[in-house]
Structures are given as structure tokens and as C-alpha cells.
Amino acid sequence: MTTTGPELWAERLMGNYGIPPLTFVRGSGTELFDDAGHRYLDFLCGLAVTGLGHAHPRVAAAVAEQASTLIHVSNLFVTEPQLEVAERLDRLVRSGTDQDQPGRVLFQNSGAEANEAALKLVRKFHGRGRHGVLSAFRSFHGRTLATLAATGQPEKHEPFQPLPEGFRHAAWNDVAAFEAALDPSVGAILLEPLQRAREGSIRPRRASYETSGGYATNGASCWSWTRSRPAWDGPGPGSASTTPASGPMW
């Protein structure tokens, strides 16, 4: 009797998300195919990682070309693609804003690590006493200890207590609640332009955008939009996702 992928998973991998029911063997465009030959329309996009689809020939060719030249070196050294991507990201982020000065890019392996870096910068800049972070209830910012503390889902906190201190939450779209939570101990606000959770999507009202944005200069000096879903699903004003799309690739 042949052992299935889910059975092997149960034997060899941690069950952090339970045991997956399907084993995918290939993808093409917007579709996935499992080991039984069934075809699926992929609405998940690898949790926002495969937004360009599966096995696109241009992407595959670019990966193959780079792999035949240089796959990886430590970030203690310079590579040309690193510089090119940093410049393009900076240009995209500043597009449509009044920012003339170039920014600086810090490459990370995941969204959680990017948020960790932002939280470290808050503490490095302000020091003890103004290291608090304000985020929204039902938000998601990552699964490391600090980003989990920033995540506004108390049921996810409980198994991993004690979490780092200095994090508080207010209801998204409740301007009064955010104003009440903001005091001199808060050094940063961490928000999603489109809050996505199991319950569905929550789009911020314009008043929430404008009031929360004002905190960046009037209260918290560090201000960060974070995303846990595809950027094109809910662009915020002034974000990189406001850059016009170049048309479908498929």
C-alpha cells in the first residue's frame, strides 16, 4: 500500500497547521495539480508569495539565468541584483509622494522579520520609556514573539506567554480608541492598510487613515504599514501598491 503525502507529513513534519489534505506536484498559471491529477484554481497564491502565478516562463527563465551565474553569497558582500532591486523598491515606495531623498532598503526573509526590524528600530531610536507599539485588534503581524505580541489576536498569545511587553491594541476604524491608547510611551504604530482575517476584510475609513497618519508626526514618530495579503488586494494611499499595474501576465 502506497503511503500518501499527508501520511508522510504526519510522520515527518510538525503539525503547526494540522495535517494538509492535499499533495500538489505542479502548477501552471492560476492552477495547481495534485498527485491524483486533479486540477484546482489557486485563490490562495501561497499566502501572497506566488502573486504572479505558477511556472511562468519569464520567471522560470530569470531564475535559471541567475542560478547559472550566482545563487547566493552572504549579505556581507555586494551583488548586482541586490542593488538593482533596492533601487527599484525605493523608487516604487516614493512614487506618488513628495519624498525626494532616497531611502534605504533592508532585505529580510519574511514579513515577520521585516516587522521585527521595524520594532528594533523603534527601540534603538527612542530607547527605554518610549518603546511601546500600538496596533489594531484582529491584526496579524507575524509569528515571532515580538510580532505575535503586536498581532491583535489574544487567543494566539495565550499558548506562548509571557510575550514581550510594550504592546497594546485598539479597534481598527475606532479613532477615539486609538487616540485614547496613544500616550508618550508609544513610539510606533503598526497597521495593515487592509485588515484580513478569518472573519473577512476590514477596510479602514478615510478618517482612520487621516487620523492615524497624523500620529506619525504628532505622537508616534515611527509609522509603518504592514501587509499579510497581496498588496494589490487593498492599496493604501502613498504605498508602493498604488503604482499602476502593467497589465496581466497570463
Short mmCIF file of C-alpha atoms in Angstrom, two decimals:
data_model
loop_
_atom_site.label_atom_id
_atom_site.label_comp_id
_atom_site.label_asym_id
_atom_site.label_seq_id
_atom_site.Cartn_x
_atom_site.Cartn_y
_atom_site.Cartn_z
CA MET A 1 0.00 0.00 0.00
CA THR A 2 1.41 3.39 -1.02
CA THR A 3 1.91 5.94 1.73
CA THR A 4 0.23 9.25 0.91
CA GLY A 5 1.74 12.70 1.22
CA PRO A 6 -0.43 13.66 4.22
CA GLU A 7 0.54 10.41 5.98
CA LEU A 8 4.23 11.10 5.43
CA TRP A 9 3.68 14.66 6.63
CA ALA A 10 2.18 13.34 9.87
CA GLU A 11 5.27 11.18 10.40
CA ARG A 12 7.98 13.67 9.46
CA LEU A 13 6.80 17.25 9.94
CA MET A 14 5.46 19.40 12.75
CA GLY A 15 1.69 19.80 12.75
CA ASN A 16 1.70 23.56 13.19
CA TYR A 17 -1.24 23.91 10.77
CA GLY A 18 -2.59 20.40 11.20
CA ILE A 19 -2.12 17.77 8.50
CA PRO A 20 -2.62 19.14 4.97
CA PRO A 21 -5.25 17.22 2.96
CA LEU A 22 -3.60 17.60 -0.47
CA THR A 23 -0.23 17.00 -2.12
CA PHE A 24 0.48 19.34 -5.03
CA VAL A 25 3.03 18.30 -7.63
CA ARG A 26 2.97 21.15 -10.15
CA GLY A 27 1.36 24.45 -11.06
CA SER A 28 0.63 26.40 -14.21
CA GLY A 29 -0.59 29.98 -14.21
CA THR A 30 -3.51 30.22 -11.82
CA GLU A 31 -3.93 26.45 -11.45
CA LEU A 32 -2.47 23.73 -9.22
CA PHE A 33 -2.41 19.97 -9.81
CA ASP A 34 -2.30 17.32 -7.09
CA ASP A 35 -0.71 13.86 -7.09
CA ALA A 36 -4.01 12.32 -8.25
CA GLY A 37 -4.19 14.55 -11.32
CA HIS A 38 -6.96 16.81 -10.00
CA ARG A 39 -6.85 20.45 -11.03
CA TYR A 40 -7.53 23.37 -8.68
CA LEU A 41 -7.92 27.10 -9.19
CA ASP A 42 -5.43 28.71 -6.80
CA PHE A 43 -7.06 31.54 -4.87
CA LEU A 44 -4.52 31.34 -2.02
CA CYS A 45 -1.43 32.34 -4.03
CA GLY A 46 0.93 30.78 -1.50
CA LEU A 47 -0.27 33.25 1.15
CA ALA A 48 0.67 36.11 -1.18
CA VAL A 49 4.01 34.67 -2.31
CA THR A 50 3.01 33.48 -5.78
CA GLY A 51 1.07 36.51 -6.92
CA LEU A 52 2.48 36.16 -10.46
CA GLY A 53 1.16 32.62 -10.79
CA HIS A 54 2.90 29.28 -11.15
CA ALA A 55 5.67 28.32 -13.58
CA HIS A 56 5.53 31.47 -15.65
CA PRO A 57 8.13 31.04 -18.42
CA ARG A 58 9.60 34.51 -17.89
CA VAL A 59 10.01 33.93 -14.17
CA ALA A 60 11.46 30.44 -14.73
CA ALA A 61 13.92 31.79 -17.30
CA ALA A 62 15.04 34.60 -14.99
CA VAL A 63 15.56 32.16 -12.10
CA ALA A 64 17.50 29.74 -14.32
CA GLU A 65 19.71 32.53 -15.69
CA GLN A 66 20.56 33.83 -12.22
CA ALA A 67 21.11 30.31 -10.83
CA SER A 68 23.62 29.63 -13.60
CA THR A 69 25.53 32.78 -12.62
CA LEU A 70 25.30 33.22 -8.85
CA ILE A 71 22.75 31.68 -6.49
CA HIS A 72 23.77 33.09 -3.14
CA VAL A 73 26.51 34.82 -1.19
CA SER A 74 26.39 36.25 2.29
CA ASN A 75 24.84 39.67 2.68
CA LEU A 76 28.26 40.74 3.91
CA PHE A 77 29.02 41.29 0.23
CA VAL A 78 27.51 43.24 -2.69
CA THR A 79 25.69 41.66 -5.63
CA GLU A 80 24.30 43.49 -8.65
CA PRO A 81 20.71 42.15 -8.35
CA GLN A 82 20.67 43.30 -4.71
CA LEU A 83 21.48 46.87 -5.75
CA GLU A 84 19.04 46.85 -8.66
CA VAL A 85 16.11 45.57 -6.59
CA ALA A 86 16.85 48.02 -3.77
CA GLU A 87 16.79 50.94 -6.20
CA ARG A 88 13.53 49.78 -7.80
CA LEU A 89 11.85 49.25 -4.42
CA ASP A 90 12.88 52.68 -3.22
CA ARG A 91 11.58 54.26 -6.42
CA LEU A 92 8.25 52.41 -6.10
CA VAL A 93 7.78 53.36 -2.45
CA ARG A 94 8.47 57.04 -3.15
CA SER A 95 6.27 57.09 -6.27
CA GLY A 96 3.37 59.48 -5.84
CA THR A 97 4.82 61.02 -2.67
CA ASP A 98 6.74 64.24 -2.03
CA GLN A 99 9.81 62.34 -0.83
CA ASP A 100 12.86 63.47 -2.81
CA GLN A 101 15.54 61.91 -0.67
CA PRO A 102 16.33 58.25 -1.45
CA GLY A 103 15.50 55.77 1.28
CA ARG A 104 17.41 52.71 2.38
CA VAL A 105 16.28 49.12 1.92
CA LEU A 106 16.75 46.26 4.38
CA PHE A 107 16.13 42.87 2.78
CA GLN A 108 14.53 40.26 5.03
CA ASN A 109 13.41 36.65 4.61
CA SER A 110 9.81 37.18 5.71
CA GLY A 111 7.25 39.75 6.71
CA ALA A 112 7.70 38.83 10.37
CA GLU A 113 11.43 39.58 10.16
CA ALA A 114 10.72 42.89 8.42
CA ASN A 115 8.37 43.81 11.26
CA GLU A 116 10.94 42.66 13.83
CA ALA A 117 13.46 45.01 12.21
CA ALA A 118 10.96 47.88 12.41
CA LEU A 119 10.33 47.14 16.10
CA LYS A 120 14.07 47.07 16.80
CA LEU A 121 14.48 50.43 15.08
CA VAL A 122 11.77 51.88 17.34
CA ARG A 123 13.63 50.76 20.45
CA LYS A 124 17.01 51.79 19.10
CA PHE A 125 15.72 55.24 18.18
CA HIS A 126 13.62 56.01 21.27
CA GLY A 127 15.21 53.85 23.94
CA ARG A 128 13.51 52.66 27.11
CA GLY A 129 10.43 54.61 28.11
CA ARG A 130 9.09 55.26 24.62
CA HIS A 131 9.31 51.79 23.13
CA GLY A 132 5.59 50.99 23.13
CA VAL A 133 3.85 49.79 19.97
CA LEU A 134 0.19 50.39 19.13
CA SER A 135 -1.57 48.12 16.66
CA ALA A 136 -5.13 47.03 15.91
CA PHE A 137 -7.23 44.23 17.31
CA ARG A 138 -7.64 41.31 14.87
CA SER A 139 -4.44 42.34 13.09
CA PHE A 140 -1.71 39.94 12.01
CA HIS A 141 1.96 40.94 12.00
CA GLY A 142 3.85 37.66 12.31
CA ARG A 143 4.59 34.64 14.49
CA THR A 144 7.86 35.56 16.19
CA LEU A 145 7.45 36.54 19.85
CA ALA A 146 7.53 40.30 19.22
CA THR A 147 5.35 40.28 16.10
CA LEU A 148 2.96 37.88 17.82
CA ALA A 149 2.69 40.40 20.66
CA ALA A 150 1.90 43.07 18.05
CA THR A 151 -0.73 40.81 16.49
CA GLY A 152 -4.13 41.77 17.91
CA GLN A 153 -5.45 38.24 18.44
CA PRO A 154 -5.28 37.35 22.17
CA GLU A 155 -6.18 33.70 21.54
CA LYS A 156 -2.89 33.33 19.66
CA HIS A 157 -0.96 34.89 22.55
CA GLU A 158 -2.05 32.52 25.29
CA PRO A 159 0.00 29.40 24.41
CA PHE A 160 3.23 31.43 24.29
CA GLN A 161 3.07 33.62 27.37
CA PRO A 162 4.90 35.57 28.61
CA LEU A 163 5.23 37.70 25.48
CA PRO A 164 7.46 40.79 25.24
CA GLU A 165 5.98 43.80 26.99
CA GLY A 166 5.17 47.17 25.48
CA PHE A 167 2.43 46.20 23.02
CA ARG A 168 -1.16 47.44 23.07
CA HIS A 169 -4.14 47.26 20.73
CA ALA A 170 -7.18 49.30 19.74
CA ALA A 171 -10.11 48.63 17.43
CA TRP A 172 -9.33 49.43 13.79
CA ASN A 173 -11.62 52.18 12.48
CA ASP A 174 -12.21 53.44 16.03
CA VAL A 175 -10.40 56.78 16.03
CA ALA A 176 -11.33 57.56 19.64
CA ALA A 177 -9.92 54.21 20.82
CA PHE A 178 -6.61 54.87 19.05
CA GLU A 179 -6.38 58.37 20.49
CA ALA A 180 -7.07 57.02 23.97
CA ALA A 181 -4.37 54.35 23.60
CA LEU A 182 -1.75 56.81 22.35
CA ASP A 183 0.40 58.24 25.14
CA PRO A 184 4.07 59.31 25.44
CA SER A 185 5.18 55.69 25.93
CA VAL A 186 4.10 54.76 22.38
CA GLY A 187 6.95 55.01 19.88
CA ALA A 188 5.33 53.36 16.86
CA ILE A 189 2.03 52.50 15.22
CA LEU A 190 1.86 49.25 13.27
CA LEU A 191 -1.15 48.87 10.96
CA GLU A 192 -2.35 46.98 7.90
CA PRO A 193 -3.87 49.02 5.07
CA LEU A 194 -6.36 46.20 4.60
CA GLN A 195 -7.00 44.03 7.62
CA ARG A 196 -7.59 40.45 6.62
CA ALA A 197 -8.62 37.68 9.00
CA ARG A 198 -10.81 34.60 9.06
CA GLU A 199 -13.80 36.85 9.60
CA GLY A 200 -13.19 38.68 6.30
CA SER A 201 -11.75 42.01 5.23
CA ILE A 202 -11.86 45.29 7.14
CA ARG A 203 -11.11 48.38 5.06
CA PRO A 204 -10.18 51.48 7.05
CA ARG A 205 -12.39 54.51 6.71
CA ARG A 206 -10.74 57.68 5.40
CA ALA A 207 -10.97 59.24 8.86
CA SER A 208 -8.92 56.36 10.24
CA TYR A 209 -6.26 56.82 7.55
CA GLU A 210 -6.01 60.55 8.14
CA THR A 211 -6.14 60.45 11.92
CA SER A 212 -3.73 57.53 12.24
CA GLY A 213 -1.38 59.15 9.73
CA GLY A 214 -1.36 62.26 11.87
CA TYR A 215 0.01 60.24 14.77
CA ALA A 216 3.23 59.80 12.81
CA THR A 217 4.07 63.45 13.35
CA ASN A 218 2.02 64.36 16.40
CA GLY A 219 2.51 61.28 18.56
CA ALA A 220 4.39 58.19 17.48
CA SER A 221 7.43 59.14 15.44
CA CYS A 222 7.74 55.76 13.69
CA TRP A 223 4.93 54.77 11.37
CA SER A 224 4.59 51.52 9.48
CA TRP A 225 2.10 49.93 7.09
CA THR A 226 2.37 46.16 7.10
CA ARG A 227 0.75 43.56 4.88
CA SER A 228 -0.21 39.95 5.32
CA ARG A 229 -2.04 39.63 2.00
CA PRO A 230 -1.35 40.62 -1.63
CA ALA A 231 -0.67 44.33 -2.00
CA TRP A 232 -3.00 44.62 -4.99
CA ASP A 233 -5.91 43.48 -2.82
CA GLY A 234 -6.14 46.75 -0.93
CA PRO A 235 -3.67 49.52 -1.73
CA GLY A 236 -3.29 52.32 0.76
CA PRO A 237 -2.59 55.93 -0.20
CA GLY A 238 1.07 56.60 -0.80
CA SER A 239 2.04 52.94 -0.74
CA ALA A 240 4.03 51.07 -3.34
CA SER A 241 0.84 49.28 -4.35
CA THR A 242 -0.58 52.48 -5.81
CA THR A 243 1.78 52.14 -8.76
CA PRO A 244 -0.38 51.43 -11.85
CA ALA A 245 -0.45 47.80 -12.88
CA SER A 246 1.25 46.94 -16.14
CA GLY A 247 -1.48 44.52 -17.19
CA PRO A 248 -1.99 40.80 -16.64
CA MET A 249 0.94 38.47 -17.21
CA TRP A 250 -1.17 35.44 -18.10
#
